[in-house]
mmCIF file of C-alpha atoms in Angstrom:
data_model
loop_
_atom_site.group_PDB
_atom_site.id
_atom_site.type_symbol
_atom_site.label_atom_id
_atom_site.label_comp_id
_atom_site.label_asym_id
_atom_site.label_seq_id
_atom_site.Cartn_x
_atom_site.Cartn_y
_atom_site.Cartn_z
ATOM 1 C CA MET A 1 12.298 23.468 15.571
ATOM 2 C CA SER A 2 12.422 25.516 12.406
ATOM 3 C CA THR A 3 9.082 26.436 10.888
ATOM 4 C CA ASP A 4 10.435 26.442 7.325
ATOM 5 C CA LEU A 5 10.621 22.666 6.941
ATOM 6 C CA LEU A 6 9.888 21.542 3.408
ATOM 7 C CA ILE A 7 9.035 17.937 4.215
ATOM 8 C CA SER A 8 7.554 15.989 7.108
ATOM 9 C CA ALA A 9 8.107 12.262 6.542
ATOM 10 C CA ILE A 10 5.747 10.107 8.616
ATOM 11 C CA CYS A 11 6.148 6.382 9.217
ATOM 12 C CA PRO A 12 3.875 4.140 11.326
ATOM 13 C CA VAL A 13 5.814 1.155 12.696
ATOM 14 C CA TYR A 14 5.206 -2.022 14.648
ATOM 15 C CA ASN A 15 8.024 -4.461 15.470
ATOM 16 C CA GLU A 16 10.309 -3.189 12.713
ATOM 17 C CA SER A 17 13.709 -3.782 14.330
ATOM 18 C CA SER A 18 14.956 -5.613 11.225
ATOM 19 C CA HIS A 19 13.946 -2.774 8.862
ATOM 20 C CA ILE A 20 14.037 0.488 10.779
ATOM 21 C CA ASN A 21 17.794 1.076 10.406
ATOM 22 C CA SER A 22 17.470 1.101 6.631
ATOM 23 C CA LEU A 23 14.697 3.689 6.846
ATOM 24 C CA LEU A 24 16.644 5.881 9.277
ATOM 25 C CA ASN A 25 19.794 5.787 7.159
ATOM 26 C CA PHE A 26 17.795 6.746 4.080
ATOM 27 C CA PHE A 27 16.387 9.735 5.956
ATOM 28 C CA LEU A 28 19.868 10.722 7.150
ATOM 29 C CA GLN A 29 21.278 10.873 3.619
ATOM 30 C CA ALA A 30 18.270 12.143 1.663
ATOM 31 C CA LEU A 31 17.913 15.734 0.518
ATOM 32 C CA PRO A 32 16.574 18.300 1.167
ATOM 33 C CA VAL A 33 18.112 19.129 4.541
ATOM 34 C CA GLN A 34 14.948 20.971 5.636
ATOM 35 C CA LYS A 35 12.972 17.909 6.684
ATOM 36 C CA GLU A 36 11.728 16.013 9.697
ATOM 37 C CA LEU A 37 10.885 12.374 10.371
ATOM 38 C CA ILE A 38 8.002 11.361 12.602
ATOM 39 C CA VAL A 39 8.040 7.694 13.624
ATOM 40 C CA ILE A 40 4.793 6.533 15.234
ATOM 41 C CA ASP A 41 5.088 3.274 17.152
ATOM 42 C CA GLY A 42 2.057 1.024 17.609
ATOM 43 C CA ASN A 43 3.136 -0.711 20.828
ATOM 44 C CA SER A 44 6.119 -2.636 19.454
ATOM 45 C CA THR A 45 7.367 -5.545 21.555
ATOM 46 C CA ASP A 46 10.841 -5.605 20.003
ATOM 47 C CA ASP A 47 13.596 -2.967 20.163
ATOM 48 C CA THR A 48 12.244 -0.718 17.379
ATOM 49 C CA CYS A 49 11.883 2.253 19.719
ATOM 50 C CA GLU A 50 15.331 1.748 21.236
ATOM 51 C CA ILE A 51 16.885 1.820 17.753
ATOM 52 C CA VAL A 52 15.095 5.077 16.928
ATOM 53 C CA ARG A 53 16.114 6.681 20.235
ATOM 54 C CA LYS A 54 19.753 5.721 19.702
ATOM 55 C CA PHE A 55 19.623 7.214 16.208
ATOM 56 C CA GLN A 56 18.246 10.433 17.680
ATOM 57 C CA VAL A 57 21.190 10.599 20.090
ATOM 58 C CA ASP A 58 23.769 9.754 17.413
ATOM 59 C CA HIS A 59 22.356 12.339 14.965
ATOM 60 C CA PRO A 60 21.172 15.329 17.030
ATOM 61 C CA GLN A 61 21.243 17.556 13.942
ATOM 62 C CA LEU A 62 18.233 15.710 12.508
ATOM 63 C CA HIS A 63 14.607 16.508 13.292
ATOM 64 C CA ILE A 64 13.296 13.089 14.412
ATOM 65 C CA GLN A 65 10.246 12.591 16.586
ATOM 66 C CA LEU A 66 9.200 9.268 18.114
ATOM 67 C CA LEU A 67 5.501 9.219 18.986
ATOM 68 C CA HIS A 68 3.451 6.534 20.719
ATOM 69 C CA ASN A 69 0.209 5.272 19.178
ATOM 70 C CA PRO A 70 -1.872 3.708 21.979
ATOM 71 C CA ASP A 71 -4.626 2.889 19.470
ATOM 72 C CA THR A 72 -2.169 0.640 17.608
ATOM 73 C CA PHE A 73 -3.580 0.782 14.084
ATOM 74 C CA VAL A 74 -2.207 2.727 11.111
ATOM 75 C CA PRO A 75 -4.888 5.422 10.572
ATOM 76 C CA PHE A 76 -4.551 6.525 14.201
ATOM 77 C CA ALA A 77 -0.777 6.761 13.698
ATOM 78 C CA LEU A 78 -1.151 8.812 10.520
ATOM 79 C CA ASN A 79 -3.547 11.241 12.169
ATOM 80 C CA LYS A 80 -1.266 11.699 15.165
ATOM 81 C CA ALA A 81 1.680 12.418 12.842
ATOM 82 C CA ILE A 82 -0.264 14.826 10.620
ATOM 83 C CA THR A 83 -1.271 16.826 13.687
ATOM 84 C CA ALA A 84 2.347 16.988 14.889
ATOM 85 C CA ALA A 85 3.953 17.663 11.478
ATOM 86 C CA LYS A 86 5.542 21.038 10.698
ATOM 87 C CA GLY A 87 6.422 20.620 7.008
ATOM 88 C CA ASN A 88 4.645 22.013 3.975
ATOM 89 C CA ILE A 89 4.664 18.577 2.308
ATOM 90 C CA LEU A 90 3.795 15.390 4.215
ATOM 91 C CA VAL A 91 5.330 12.165 2.872
ATOM 92 C CA ARG A 92 4.091 8.735 3.963
ATOM 93 C CA LEU A 93 6.884 6.187 4.424
ATOM 94 C CA ASP A 94 6.744 2.442 5.031
ATOM 95 C CA ALA A 95 9.487 0.483 6.797
ATOM 96 C CA HIS A 96 9.208 -2.422 4.330
ATOM 97 C CA THR A 97 9.952 -0.209 1.349
ATOM 98 C CA ASP A 98 13.307 1.026 0.014
ATOM 99 C CA TYR A 99 13.651 4.516 -1.460
ATOM 100 C CA SER A 100 15.940 6.081 -4.038
ATOM 101 C CA PRO A 101 18.324 8.730 -2.610
ATOM 102 C CA ASP A 102 16.468 11.495 -4.474
ATOM 103 C CA TYR A 103 13.013 10.335 -3.358
ATOM 104 C CA PHE A 104 12.065 13.545 -1.549
ATOM 105 C CA GLN A 105 13.545 15.743 -4.284
ATOM 106 C CA GLN A 106 11.524 13.968 -6.975
ATOM 107 C CA ILE A 107 8.369 14.383 -4.900
ATOM 108 C CA LEU A 108 8.959 18.133 -4.623
ATOM 109 C CA GLN A 109 9.656 18.367 -8.349
ATOM 110 C CA THR A 110 6.524 16.397 -9.227
ATOM 111 C CA PHE A 111 4.384 18.724 -7.128
ATOM 112 C CA GLU A 112 5.900 21.640 -9.022
ATOM 113 C CA ILE A 113 5.476 20.301 -12.551
ATOM 114 C CA SER A 114 2.045 18.703 -12.067
ATOM 115 C CA GLY A 115 0.307 21.224 -9.851
ATOM 116 C CA ALA A 116 -1.282 18.222 -8.100
ATOM 117 C CA ASP A 117 -2.293 18.062 -4.453
ATOM 118 C CA ILE A 118 -1.178 14.466 -3.891
ATOM 119 C CA VAL A 119 1.727 12.746 -5.668
ATOM 120 C CA GLY A 120 3.472 9.400 -5.578
ATOM 121 C CA GLY A 121 5.489 6.902 -7.542
ATOM 122 C CA PRO A 122 4.652 3.440 -8.868
ATOM 123 C CA MET A 123 5.090 0.456 -6.568
ATOM 124 C CA ARG A 124 8.277 -1.083 -7.886
ATOM 125 C CA ILE A 125 9.123 -4.475 -6.408
ATOM 126 C CA ALA A 126 12.389 -5.168 -4.610
ATOM 127 C CA GLU A 127 14.269 -8.354 -5.517
ATOM 128 C CA GLY A 128 13.471 -11.161 -3.081
ATOM 129 C CA ASN A 129 12.852 -14.892 -2.930
ATOM 130 C CA SER A 130 10.997 -16.768 -5.674
ATOM 131 C CA VAL A 131 7.571 -16.131 -4.127
ATOM 132 C CA GLN A 132 8.253 -12.413 -3.763
ATOM 133 C CA ASN A 133 9.519 -12.142 -7.324
ATOM 134 C CA ALA A 134 6.462 -14.003 -8.642
ATOM 135 C CA ILE A 135 4.207 -11.657 -6.665
ATOM 136 C CA GLY A 136 6.068 -8.691 -8.109
ATOM 137 C CA TYR A 137 5.444 -9.885 -11.645
ATOM 138 C CA VAL A 138 1.783 -10.798 -11.087
ATOM 139 C CA THR A 139 0.975 -7.411 -9.550
ATOM 140 C CA SER A 140 2.506 -5.645 -12.536
ATOM 141 C CA THR A 141 0.057 -7.245 -14.987
ATOM 142 C CA THR A 142 -3.497 -6.320 -15.893
ATOM 143 C CA PHE A 143 -4.587 -9.925 -15.334
ATOM 144 C CA GLY A 144 -3.319 -9.638 -11.780
ATOM 145 C CA VAL A 145 -4.570 -6.224 -10.674
ATOM 146 C CA GLY A 146 -6.677 -4.805 -13.507
ATOM 147 C CA ASN A 147 -6.074 -1.161 -14.346
ATOM 148 C CA SER A 148 -4.649 -0.131 -10.969
ATOM 149 C CA SER A 149 -2.104 2.419 -12.202
ATOM 150 C CA PHE A 150 0.283 2.467 -9.246
ATOM 151 C CA HIS A 151 1.339 -1.088 -10.106
ATOM 152 C CA PHE A 152 2.648 0.012 -13.515
ATOM 153 C CA GLU A 153 6.133 1.535 -13.560
ATOM 154 C CA ALA A 154 5.795 3.480 -16.788
ATOM 155 C CA PHE A 155 2.510 5.207 -15.972
ATOM 156 C CA GLU A 156 2.646 8.982 -15.606
ATOM 157 C CA GLY A 157 -0.380 11.169 -15.113
ATOM 158 C CA PHE A 158 -3.401 11.966 -12.985
ATOM 159 C CA THR A 159 -4.902 8.939 -11.303
ATOM 160 C CA GLU A 160 -7.208 7.832 -8.473
ATOM 161 C CA THR A 161 -4.658 6.752 -5.846
ATOM 162 C CA VAL A 162 -0.913 6.255 -5.373
ATOM 163 C CA TYR A 163 1.202 3.948 -3.243
ATOM 164 C CA LEU A 164 2.007 5.619 0.105
ATOM 165 C CA GLY A 165 1.741 9.140 -1.317
ATOM 166 C CA ALA A 166 2.789 12.682 -0.437
ATOM 167 C CA TRP A 167 0.275 15.397 0.392
ATOM 168 C CA ARG A 168 0.190 19.177 0.460
ATOM 169 C CA ARG A 169 -0.395 20.112 4.059
ATOM 170 C CA GLU A 170 -3.305 22.441 3.362
ATOM 171 C CA ILE A 171 -5.551 19.764 1.819
ATOM 172 C CA PHE A 172 -6.284 18.315 5.272
ATOM 173 C CA GLU A 173 -8.196 21.493 6.130
ATOM 174 C CA LYS A 174 -10.848 20.369 3.624
ATOM 175 C CA THR A 175 -10.492 16.582 3.587
ATOM 176 C CA GLY A 176 -10.123 16.053 7.304
ATOM 177 C CA LEU A 177 -7.864 13.290 8.582
ATOM 178 C CA PHE A 178 -7.755 9.548 7.863
ATOM 179 C CA ASP A 179 -10.879 7.552 8.691
ATOM 180 C CA THR A 180 -9.968 5.348 11.663
ATOM 181 C CA ALA A 181 -12.611 2.777 10.686
ATOM 182 C CA PHE A 182 -10.194 1.535 8.012
ATOM 183 C CA LYS A 183 -7.543 -0.739 9.474
ATOM 184 C CA ARG A 184 -6.800 -1.566 5.850
ATOM 185 C CA ASN A 185 -7.246 0.558 2.700
ATOM 186 C CA GLN A 186 -7.144 3.816 4.640
ATOM 187 C CA ASP A 187 -4.900 5.346 1.963
ATOM 188 C CA ASP A 188 -7.302 4.358 -0.842
ATOM 189 C CA GLU A 189 -10.268 5.788 1.053
ATOM 190 C CA PHE A 190 -8.426 9.034 1.762
ATOM 191 C CA HIS A 191 -7.249 9.493 -1.838
ATOM 192 C CA TYR A 192 -10.706 8.684 -3.242
ATOM 193 C CA ARG A 193 -12.237 11.137 -0.773
ATOM 194 C CA ALA A 194 -9.704 13.846 -1.648
ATOM 195 C CA LYS A 195 -10.361 13.332 -5.350
ATOM 196 C CA SER A 196 -14.126 13.532 -4.800
ATOM 197 C CA LEU A 197 -13.540 16.927 -3.161
ATOM 198 C CA GLY A 198 -11.692 18.234 -6.206
ATOM 199 C CA PHE A 199 -8.083 17.515 -5.239
ATOM 200 C CA ARG A 200 -5.817 15.974 -7.874
ATOM 201 C CA VAL A 201 -3.633 12.870 -7.553
ATOM 202 C CA TYR A 202 -0.589 12.457 -9.802
ATOM 203 C CA GLN A 203 1.840 9.575 -10.356
ATOM 204 C CA HIS A 204 5.335 10.087 -11.746
ATOM 205 C CA PRO A 205 7.832 7.256 -12.457
ATOM 206 C CA SER A 206 10.778 9.418 -11.346
ATOM 207 C CA ILE A 207 9.586 8.910 -7.748
ATOM 208 C CA LYS A 208 11.280 5.573 -7.100
ATOM 209 C CA LEU A 209 10.490 3.200 -4.274
ATOM 210 C CA PHE A 210 10.859 -0.557 -3.983
ATOM 211 C CA TYR A 211 8.363 -2.591 -1.980
ATOM 212 C CA HIS A 212 9.187 -5.956 -0.362
ATOM 213 C CA PRO A 213 6.201 -8.315 -0.916
ATOM 214 C CA ARG A 214 5.127 -11.112 1.406
ATOM 215 C CA LYS A 215 7.552 -14.017 1.604
ATOM 216 C CA THR A 216 4.954 -16.809 1.589
ATOM 217 C CA LEU A 217 1.675 -17.544 -0.181
ATOM 218 C CA SER A 218 -0.178 -17.812 3.134
ATOM 219 C CA LEU A 219 0.893 -14.285 4.103
ATOM 220 C CA LEU A 220 -0.068 -13.100 0.617
ATOM 221 C CA PHE A 221 -3.537 -14.610 1.038
ATOM 222 C CA SER A 222 -3.999 -12.836 4.387
ATOM 223 C CA GLN A 223 -2.890 -9.517 2.889
ATOM 224 C CA TYR A 224 -5.248 -9.609 -0.090
ATOM 225 C CA TYR A 225 -8.123 -10.983 1.971
ATOM 226 C CA GLN A 226 -7.803 -7.876 4.170
ATOM 227 C CA TYR A 227 -7.652 -5.618 1.098
ATOM 228 C CA GLY A 228 -10.865 -7.186 -0.161
ATOM 229 C CA LEU A 229 -12.500 -7.136 3.272
ATOM 230 C CA TYR A 230 -12.253 -3.361 3.661
ATOM 231 C CA LYS A 231 -12.846 -2.408 0.024
ATOM 232 C CA PRO A 232 -16.692 -2.516 0.213
ATOM 233 C CA LEU A 233 -16.494 -0.098 3.142
ATOM 234 C CA VAL A 234 -14.446 2.262 0.959
ATOM 235 C CA LEU A 235 -16.835 1.976 -1.981
ATOM 236 C CA LYS A 236 -19.940 2.481 0.162
ATOM 237 C CA LYS A 237 -18.428 5.726 1.418
ATOM 238 C CA ILE A 238 -16.967 6.921 -1.911
ATOM 239 C CA ARG A 239 -19.267 5.508 -4.593
ATOM 240 C CA SER A 240 -17.431 7.306 -7.384
ATOM 241 C CA ALA A 241 -14.455 5.004 -6.752
ATOM 242 C CA ILE A 242 -16.276 1.836 -7.833
ATOM 243 C CA ASN A 243 -14.348 0.038 -10.576
ATOM 244 C CA LEU A 244 -14.921 -3.257 -12.361
ATOM 245 C CA ARG A 245 -11.610 -4.603 -11.023
ATOM 246 C CA HIS A 246 -13.069 -4.499 -7.502
ATOM 247 C CA ILE A 247 -15.975 -6.765 -8.479
ATOM 248 C CA ILE A 248 -14.463 -9.385 -10.808
ATOM 249 C CA PRO A 249 -12.548 -11.385 -8.141
ATOM 250 C CA SER A 250 -15.782 -11.824 -6.151
ATOM 251 C CA VAL A 251 -17.546 -13.152 -9.242
ATOM 252 C CA PHE A 252 -14.622 -15.548 -9.742
ATOM 253 C CA VAL A 253 -14.905 -16.813 -6.149
ATOM 254 C CA LEU A 254 -18.657 -17.411 -6.507
ATOM 255 C CA TYR A 255 -17.998 -19.255 -9.766
ATOM 256 C CA VAL A 256 -15.392 -21.507 -8.113
ATOM 257 C CA LEU A 257 -17.779 -22.284 -5.256
ATOM 258 C CA MET A 258 -20.599 -23.188 -7.642
ATOM 259 C CA LEU A 259 -18.433 -25.202 -10.033
ATOM 260 C CA PRO A 260 -18.668 -28.604 -8.254
ATOM 261 C CA LEU A 261 -22.468 -28.340 -8.228
ATOM 262 C CA LEU A 262 -22.646 -27.347 -11.892
ATOM 263 C CA VAL A 263 -20.326 -30.172 -12.959
ATOM 264 C CA GLY A 264 -22.248 -32.609 -10.783
ATOM 265 C CA LEU A 265 -25.391 -31.651 -12.648
ATOM 266 C CA GLY A 266 -23.689 -32.527 -15.920
ATOM 267 C CA MET A 267 -23.065 -28.945 -17.017
ATOM 268 C CA LEU A 268 -19.560 -29.609 -18.278
ATOM 269 C CA LEU A 269 -19.467 -26.338 -20.205
ATOM 270 C CA ALA A 270 -19.175 -24.692 -16.796
ATOM 271 C CA LEU A 271 -15.529 -25.811 -16.840
ATOM 272 C CA LEU A 272 -14.793 -23.533 -19.806
ATOM 273 C CA PRO A 273 -14.216 -20.321 -17.785
ATOM 274 C CA LEU A 274 -11.841 -22.193 -15.464
ATOM 275 C CA ALA A 275 -9.948 -23.563 -18.445
ATOM 276 C CA LEU A 276 -9.659 -20.059 -19.918
ATOM 277 C CA TYR A 277 -8.456 -18.749 -16.549
ATOM 278 C CA ILE A 278 -5.735 -21.410 -16.339
ATOM 279 C CA ILE A 279 -4.653 -20.825 -19.950
ATOM 280 C CA THR A 280 -4.425 -17.071 -19.344
ATOM 281 C CA ALA A 281 -2.392 -17.534 -16.156
ATOM 282 C CA LEU A 282 -0.053 -19.935 -17.947
ATOM 283 C CA PHE A 283 0.300 -17.509 -20.860
ATOM 284 C CA PHE A 284 1.370 -14.686 -18.548
ATOM 285 C CA ALA A 285 3.774 -17.040 -16.775
ATOM 286 C CA ILE A 286 5.388 -18.350 -19.962
ATOM 287 C CA THR A 287 5.788 -14.877 -21.458
ATOM 288 C CA SER A 288 7.126 -13.362 -18.221
ATOM 289 C CA GLY A 289 10.765 -14.186 -18.934
ATOM 290 C CA ARG A 290 11.217 -15.179 -15.286
ATOM 291 C CA ARG A 291 13.409 -17.894 -13.846
ATOM 292 C CA LEU A 292 12.100 -21.466 -13.810
ATOM 293 C CA ALA A 293 11.467 -21.441 -10.050
ATOM 294 C CA GLU A 294 9.204 -18.411 -10.476
ATOM 295 C CA LEU A 295 7.386 -19.653 -13.607
ATOM 296 C CA GLY A 296 5.608 -22.380 -11.666
ATOM 297 C CA LEU A 297 4.610 -19.971 -8.913
ATOM 298 C CA ILE A 298 3.112 -17.269 -11.123
ATOM 299 C CA PRO A 299 -0.207 -19.085 -11.943
ATOM 300 C CA LEU A 300 -0.549 -19.972 -8.261
ATOM 301 C CA VAL A 301 0.021 -16.375 -7.185
ATOM 302 C CA TYR A 302 -2.710 -15.227 -9.595
ATOM 303 C CA PHE A 303 -5.118 -17.714 -8.037
ATOM 304 C CA VAL A 304 -4.185 -16.795 -4.449
ATOM 305 C CA ILE A 305 -4.593 -13.044 -5.048
ATOM 306 C CA HIS A 306 -7.925 -13.377 -6.849
ATOM 307 C CA LEU A 307 -9.346 -15.930 -4.416
ATOM 308 C CA ALA A 308 -8.215 -13.977 -1.362
ATOM 309 C CA TYR A 309 -9.398 -10.567 -2.561
ATOM 310 C CA GLY A 310 -12.716 -11.923 -3.825
ATOM 311 C CA SER A 311 -13.389 -13.842 -0.597
ATOM 312 C CA GLY A 312 -12.538 -10.806 1.487
ATOM 313 C CA PHE A 313 -14.755 -8.572 -0.645
ATOM 314 C CA ILE A 314 -17.734 -10.913 -0.218
ATOM 315 C CA SER A 315 -17.133 -11.023 3.541
ATOM 316 C CA GLY A 316 -16.934 -7.233 3.610
ATOM 317 C CA LEU A 317 -20.267 -6.987 1.801
ATOM 318 C CA LEU A 318 -21.937 -9.334 4.257
ATOM 319 C CA LYS A 319 -20.564 -7.737 7.413
ATOM 320 C CA ASN A 320 -18.950 -4.380 8.086
ATOM 321 C CA PRO A 321 -15.368 -5.165 9.214
ATOM 322 C CA ALA A 322 -15.177 -1.865 11.095
ATOM 323 C CA SER A 323 -17.983 -2.990 13.418
ATOM 324 C CA THR A 324 -16.316 -6.261 14.380
ATOM 325 C CA ASN A 325 -13.342 -7.097 16.553
ATOM 326 C CA THR A 326 -11.136 -8.636 13.881
ATOM 327 C CA SER A 327 -8.291 -10.981 14.774
ATOM 328 C CA THR A 328 -6.117 -9.430 12.082
ATOM 329 C CA SER A 329 -2.450 -9.428 13.041
ATOM 330 C CA LYS A 330 -1.056 -5.973 13.749
ATOM 331 C CA LYS A 331 2.102 -7.019 11.955
ATOM 332 C CA LEU A 332 0.158 -7.649 8.751
ATOM 333 C CA ILE A 333 -1.795 -4.407 8.733
ATOM 334 C CA TYR A 334 1.369 -2.376 9.223
ATOM 335 C CA ARG A 335 2.457 -3.486 5.753
#
């Protein structure tokens, strides 16, 4: 293999037979030519690996590696790929995300113009069913996700973390690899750690990718519960990353739990925060300009995200998720 590869694209996968062809075809067509793709499989039970192997045979001119991840979870896959990568720039890909044809080129250009060590684009949302579209809107609002910059398409500048991300190869000599204690939030922890060591993270809207959210509210709850569950572990390790948006959902959950007791004691003013919450959610829904089917879902999506994240955060504070054998679905943590 050539040693002058510009880009090593790395993609952990698990049971992605319905999505992997789209990813492979993107890689086939994307510039620059000097690139490789490393697919790391976490013990898939479908034909994901067979699809990748066939693509390797059909396109022998491409640099595609298929690695096996016996440890299953994403941070192990990322570390295995980083060790095997030959490129100067490492780009994290996700099978449930679509990419613009110039994705790699815009990453290279952003590195050049920003001088940053880590770059990425905002998490644009792909068109989907009504639930997915409502999730896409909610996660693009400050009421939904606070000041998390990678949810806002227009944001350009230095920031604390980016969705997926691309990294200069040499930073790993100082940062080390991904922390395998984090089945979730390993990218946040790594970016916070890199920033604490003096490396710079930059977001540019010209780097275009389109994420496919969960299709149901129950899957959304599981996703954000896991985000919340591992966040205290991140913040205990990188205290400089603590932000008010990480705490507020937990306060909301505690308030909801205490509300029946407060009302039962005759403290009817305790209903005022809930009323303000509902009014705010309805305001964002009404002003969203979304279709009628999505308008009714938007307040519910707000509640699900906040309740799930806050509950997970409280659980993560009470017990270290890395020290327990969680029953989290592998399928969920690979997205």
